[in-house]
C-alpha positions as a Markdown table, in Angstrom:
| # | Residue | x | y | z |
|---|---|---|---|---|
| 1 | Met | 67.7 | 108.3 | 89.3 |
| 2 | Gly | 70.8 | 109.4 | 87.5 |
| 3 | Gln | 74.2 | 110.4 | 88.9 |
| 4 | Glu | 73.6 | 114.1 | 88.2 |
| 5 | Glu | 70.3 | 114.1 | 90.2 |
| 6 | Leu | 71.9 | 112.1 | 93.0 |
| 7 | Leu | 74.7 | 114.7 | 93.1 |
| 8 | Glu | 72.3 | 117.6 | 93.3 |
| 9 | Arg | 70.3 | 115.9 | 96.0 |
| 10 | Ala | 73.5 | 115.0 | 98.0 |
| 11 | Lys | 74.6 | 118.6 | 97.7 |
| 12 | Ala | 71.3 | 119.7 | 99.1 |
| 13 | Gly | 71.9 | 117.5 | 102.1 |
| 14 | Asp | 70.1 | 114.3 | 101.1 |
| 15 | Val | 72.1 | 111.6 | 103.0 |
| 16 | Glu | 70.4 | 108.7 | 101.2 |
| 17 | Ala | 71.5 | 110.2 | 97.8 |
| 18 | Phe | 75.1 | 110.5 | 99.0 |
| 19 | Glu | 75.0 | 106.9 | 100.3 |
| 20 | Ile | 73.9 | 105.7 | 96.9 |
| 21 | Leu | 76.7 | 107.6 | 95.2 |
| 22 | Ala | 79.2 | 106.3 | 97.8 |
| 23 | Ser | 78.2 | 102.7 | 97.4 |
| 24 | Glu | 78.8 | 102.9 | 93.7 |
| 25 | His | 82.4 | 104.1 | 94.2 |
| 26 | Gln | 83.4 | 102.5 | 97.5 |
| 27 | Lys | 85.0 | 99.4 | 96.0 |
| 28 | Tyr | 87.1 | 101.4 | 93.6 |
| 29 | Ile | 88.2 | 103.8 | 96.3 |
| 30 | Tyr | 89.2 | 100.9 | 98.5 |
| 31 | Asn | 91.2 | 99.2 | 95.7 |
| 32 | Val | 93.2 | 102.3 | 94.8 |
| 33 | Ile | 94.0 | 103.0 | 98.5 |
| 34 | Leu | 95.0 | 99.3 | 99.1 |
| 35 | Arg | 97.3 | 99.4 | 96.1 |
| 36 | Ile | 99.0 | 102.5 | 97.5 |
| 37 | Ile | 99.4 | 101.5 | 101.2 |
| 38 | Phe | 99.3 | 97.6 | 101.1 |
| 39 | Asp | 97.4 | 97.3 | 104.4 |
| 40 | Arg | 93.8 | 96.0 | 104.2 |
| 41 | Glu | 92.6 | 97.3 | 107.6 |
| 42 | Glu | 94.1 | 100.7 | 107.0 |
| 43 | Ala | 92.7 | 100.8 | 103.5 |
| 44 | Leu | 89.2 | 100.1 | 104.9 |
| 45 | Asp | 89.7 | 102.9 | 107.4 |
| 46 | Leu | 91.0 | 105.3 | 104.8 |
| 47 | Thr | 88.1 | 104.4 | 102.5 |
| 48 | Gln | 85.6 | 105.4 | 105.2 |
| 49 | Glu | 87.6 | 108.5 | 105.9 |
| 50 | Thr | 87.6 | 109.4 | 102.2 |
| 51 | Leu | 83.8 | 109.0 | 102.0 |
| 52 | Leu | 83.3 | 111.0 | 105.2 |
| 53 | Lys | 85.5 | 113.8 | 103.7 |
| 54 | Ala | 83.5 | 113.7 | 100.5 |
| 55 | Tyr | 80.2 | 113.9 | 102.4 |
| 56 | Leu | 81.4 | 116.8 | 104.5 |
| 57 | Asn | 82.7 | 118.6 | 101.4 |
| 58 | Ile | 80.1 | 117.6 | 98.8 |
| 59 | Lys | 78.8 | 121.2 | 98.6 |
| 60 | Lys | 82.3 | 122.2 | 97.4 |
| 61 | Phe | 82.1 | 119.8 | 94.4 |
| 62 | Lys | 81.8 | 122.1 | 91.4 |
| 63 | Gly | 81.6 | 119.5 | 88.7 |
| 64 | Asn | 84.8 | 120.6 | 86.9 |
| 65 | Ser | 85.7 | 116.9 | 86.9 |
| 66 | Ser | 83.7 | 113.7 | 87.3 |
| 67 | Phe | 82.5 | 112.8 | 90.7 |
| 68 | Arg | 84.7 | 109.6 | 90.4 |
| 69 | Thr | 87.8 | 111.7 | 89.7 |
| 70 | Trp | 86.9 | 114.0 | 92.7 |
| 71 | Leu | 86.6 | 111.0 | 95.0 |
| 72 | Tyr | 89.8 | 109.4 | 93.7 |
| 73 | Arg | 91.6 | 112.7 | 94.4 |
| 74 | Ile | 90.4 | 112.6 | 98.0 |
| 75 | Ala | 91.4 | 108.9 | 98.3 |
| 76 | Val | 94.8 | 109.3 | 96.8 |
| 77 | Asn | 95.5 | 112.3 | 99.0 |
| 78 | Ser | 94.4 | 110.3 | 102.1 |
| 79 | Ala | 96.7 | 107.4 | 101.1 |
| 80 | Ile | 99.7 | 109.7 | 100.5 |
| 81 | Asp | 99.1 | 111.5 | 103.8 |
| 82 | Tyr | 98.9 | 108.1 | 105.6 |
| 83 | Leu | 102.2 | 107.0 | 104.1 |
| 84 | Arg | 103.9 | 110.3 | 104.8 |
| 85 | Lys | 102.6 | 110.5 | 108.4 |
| 86 | Arg | 103.6 | 107.0 | 109.2 |
| 87 | Asn | 106.7 | 107.0 | 107.0 |
| 88 | Val | 105.6 | 103.5 | 105.9 |
| 89 | Glu | 108.2 | 101.4 | 104.2 |
| 90 | Arg | 106.7 | 98.0 | 103.6 |
| 91 | Ser | 109.2 | 95.3 | 103.0 |
| 92 | Asn | 106.7 | 92.4 | 103.1 |
| 93 | Phe | 104.3 | 92.1 | 100.3 |
| 94 | Arg | 100.8 | 91.3 | 101.5 |
| 95 | Glu | 98.9 | 89.0 | 99.2 |
| 96 | Ile | 96.2 | 90.9 | 97.2 |
| 97 | Glu | 93.3 | 88.9 | 95.9 |
| 98 | Glu | 93.0 | 90.9 | 92.7 |
| 99 | Phe | 96.2 | 89.4 | 91.3 |
| 100 | Glu | 94.9 | 85.9 | 91.8 |
| 101 | Asn | 91.9 | 86.5 | 89.6 |
| 102 | Gly | 94.0 | 86.4 | 86.5 |
| 103 | Val | 94.7 | 82.6 | 86.8 |
| 104 | Lys | 93.3 | 80.6 | 83.9 |
| 105 | Asp | 91.8 | 77.1 | 84.1 |
| 106 | Phe | 94.3 | 75.6 | 81.6 |
| 107 | Glu | 97.5 | 76.7 | 83.4 |
| 108 | Thr | 99.8 | 74.2 | 84.9 |
| 109 | Pro | 100.5 | 74.5 | 88.7 |
| 110 | Glu | 104.0 | 75.8 | 87.8 |
| 111 | Glu | 102.6 | 78.5 | 85.6 |
| 112 | Val | 100.2 | 79.5 | 88.4 |
| 113 | Val | 103.0 | 79.8 | 90.9 |
| 114 | Asp | 105.1 | 81.7 | 88.4 |
| 115 | Lys | 102.4 | 84.3 | 87.8 |
| 116 | Lys | 101.8 | 84.7 | 91.5 |
| 117 | Leu | 105.5 | 85.1 | 92.3 |
| 118 | Thr | 105.9 | 87.6 | 89.4 |
| 119 | Ala | 102.9 | 89.6 | 90.6 |
| 120 | Glu | 104.3 | 89.6 | 94.2 |
| 121 | Ile | 107.7 | 90.7 | 93.0 |
| 122 | Val | 106.3 | 93.5 | 90.8 |
| 123 | Met | 104.0 | 94.8 | 93.5 |
| 124 | Lys | 106.8 | 94.7 | 96.1 |
| 125 | Glu | 109.0 | 96.8 | 93.8 |
| 126 | Ile | 106.1 | 99.2 | 93.0 |
| 127 | Asn | 105.7 | 99.7 | 96.7 |
| 128 | Lys | 109.3 | 100.7 | 96.9 |
| 129 | Leu | 109.0 | 103.5 | 94.4 |
| 130 | Pro | 108.9 | 107.1 | 95.5 |
| 131 | Ile | 105.3 | 108.0 | 96.4 |
| 132 | Asp | 104.8 | 110.4 | 93.5 |
| 133 | Tyr | 105.9 | 107.8 | 91.0 |
| 134 | Lys | 104.1 | 104.9 | 92.7 |
| 135 | Val | 100.7 | 106.7 | 92.7 |
| 136 | Val | 100.9 | 107.7 | 89.1 |
| 137 | Leu | 101.9 | 104.2 | 88.1 |
| 138 | Ile | 99.1 | 102.6 | 90.1 |
| 139 | Leu | 96.5 | 105.0 | 88.8 |
| 140 | Arg | 97.5 | 104.5 | 85.1 |
| 141 | Asp | 98.7 | 100.9 | 84.8 |
| 142 | Ile | 96.7 | 99.2 | 87.5 |
| 143 | Glu | 93.5 | 101.3 | 87.9 |
| 144 | Gly | 93.4 | 102.1 | 84.2 |
| 145 | Leu | 92.7 | 105.8 | 84.5 |
| 146 | Asn | 93.5 | 108.1 | 81.6 |
| 147 | Tyr | 96.1 | 110.9 | 81.8 |
| 148 | Glu | 93.5 | 113.6 | 82.2 |
| 149 | Glu | 91.9 | 111.9 | 85.2 |
| 150 | Ile | 95.3 | 111.4 | 86.8 |
| 151 | Ser | 96.1 | 115.0 | 86.2 |
| 152 | Lys | 93.0 | 116.2 | 88.0 |
| 153 | Ile | 93.3 | 113.7 | 90.8 |
| 154 | Met | 96.9 | 114.6 | 91.5 |
| 155 | Asn | 96.5 | 118.3 | 90.6 |
| 156 | Leu | 99.4 | 118.1 | 88.1 |
| 157 | Asn | 99.7 | 119.2 | 84.6 |
| 158 | Leu | 99.5 | 116.6 | 81.9 |
| 159 | Gly | 103.2 | 116.7 | 81.0 |
| 160 | Thr | 104.2 | 116.1 | 84.6 |
| 161 | Val | 101.9 | 113.1 | 84.8 |
| 162 | Lys | 103.4 | 111.6 | 81.6 |
| 163 | Ser | 106.9 | 112.4 | 82.8 |
| 164 | Arg | 106.4 | 110.8 | 86.2 |
| 165 | Leu | 104.8 | 107.7 | 84.6 |
| 166 | Trp | 107.7 | 107.3 | 82.2 |
| 167 | Arg | 110.2 | 107.6 | 85.1 |
| 168 | Ala | 108.2 | 105.2 | 87.3 |
| 169 | Arg | 108.0 | 102.6 | 84.5 |
| 170 | Asn | 111.8 | 102.9 | 83.8 |
| 171 | Leu | 112.7 | 102.8 | 87.4 |
| 172 | Leu | 110.5 | 99.8 | 88.0 |
| 173 | Lys | 111.9 | 98.1 | 84.9 |
| 174 | Glu | 115.5 | 98.6 | 86.1 |
| 175 | Arg | 114.8 | 97.4 | 89.6 |
| 176 | Ile | 113.1 | 94.3 | 88.4 |
| 177 | Lys | 115.8 | 93.5 | 85.9 |
| 178 | Ser | 118.4 | 93.7 | 88.7 |
| 179 | Leu | 116.6 | 91.2 | 91.0 |
| 180 | Pro | 118.1 | 87.7 | 91.2 |
| 181 | Glu | 114.7 | 86.2 | 92.1 |
| 182 | Phe | 113.1 | 87.6 | 88.9 |
| 183 | Leu | 113.9 | 84.7 | 86.7 |
| 184 | Ser | 111.7 | 83.2 | 84.1 |
| 185 | Leu | 110.0 | 79.8 | 84.7 |
| 186 | Asp | 112.6 | 78.0 | 82.5 |
| 187 | Glu | 115.5 | 79.7 | 84.4 |
| 188 | Arg | 114.0 | 78.6 | 87.7 |
| 189 | Arg | 113.8 | 75.0 | 86.6 |
| 190 | Gln | 117.4 | 75.0 | 85.6 |
| 191 | Val | 118.6 | 76.2 | 89.0 |
């Protein structure tokens, strides 16, 4: 059964069809929420909240975008609402398993530590960006969504998406350059 048929059945009230659709997207929804809020338990809760909102509003899905884009929009809005309601300012980076997956077998222990520290520093600085910049940067550079998908998810025109992404990247670059702990492996060995 294809996604179109599942969507039509879900819109007609078929719970099983919706559950199949939800299970296909649940991991991606969780990952984007986790990268925005940096709290595993809350990300799980918000993922379930997103899927519940999608289920309750599936009849409103018109098909103007992909089902994935529609779900991402609900997820991103839930994450942004969570941050705004709680005024969350995370200063401690919580280790995220996805960044450990990039370690290659032939790397030295020092290189492994260097990559992990670099990822932690970058993610910590991404987390400090203003929400609008942070979300666009995560959706494009971490989740790999294209500009059109981000535009639909955030309900922004394409130029605004590109502008925010450019500003987010530059702001992140400046913040990282100014950090004393962001030294290359060779510079760390000399200290």
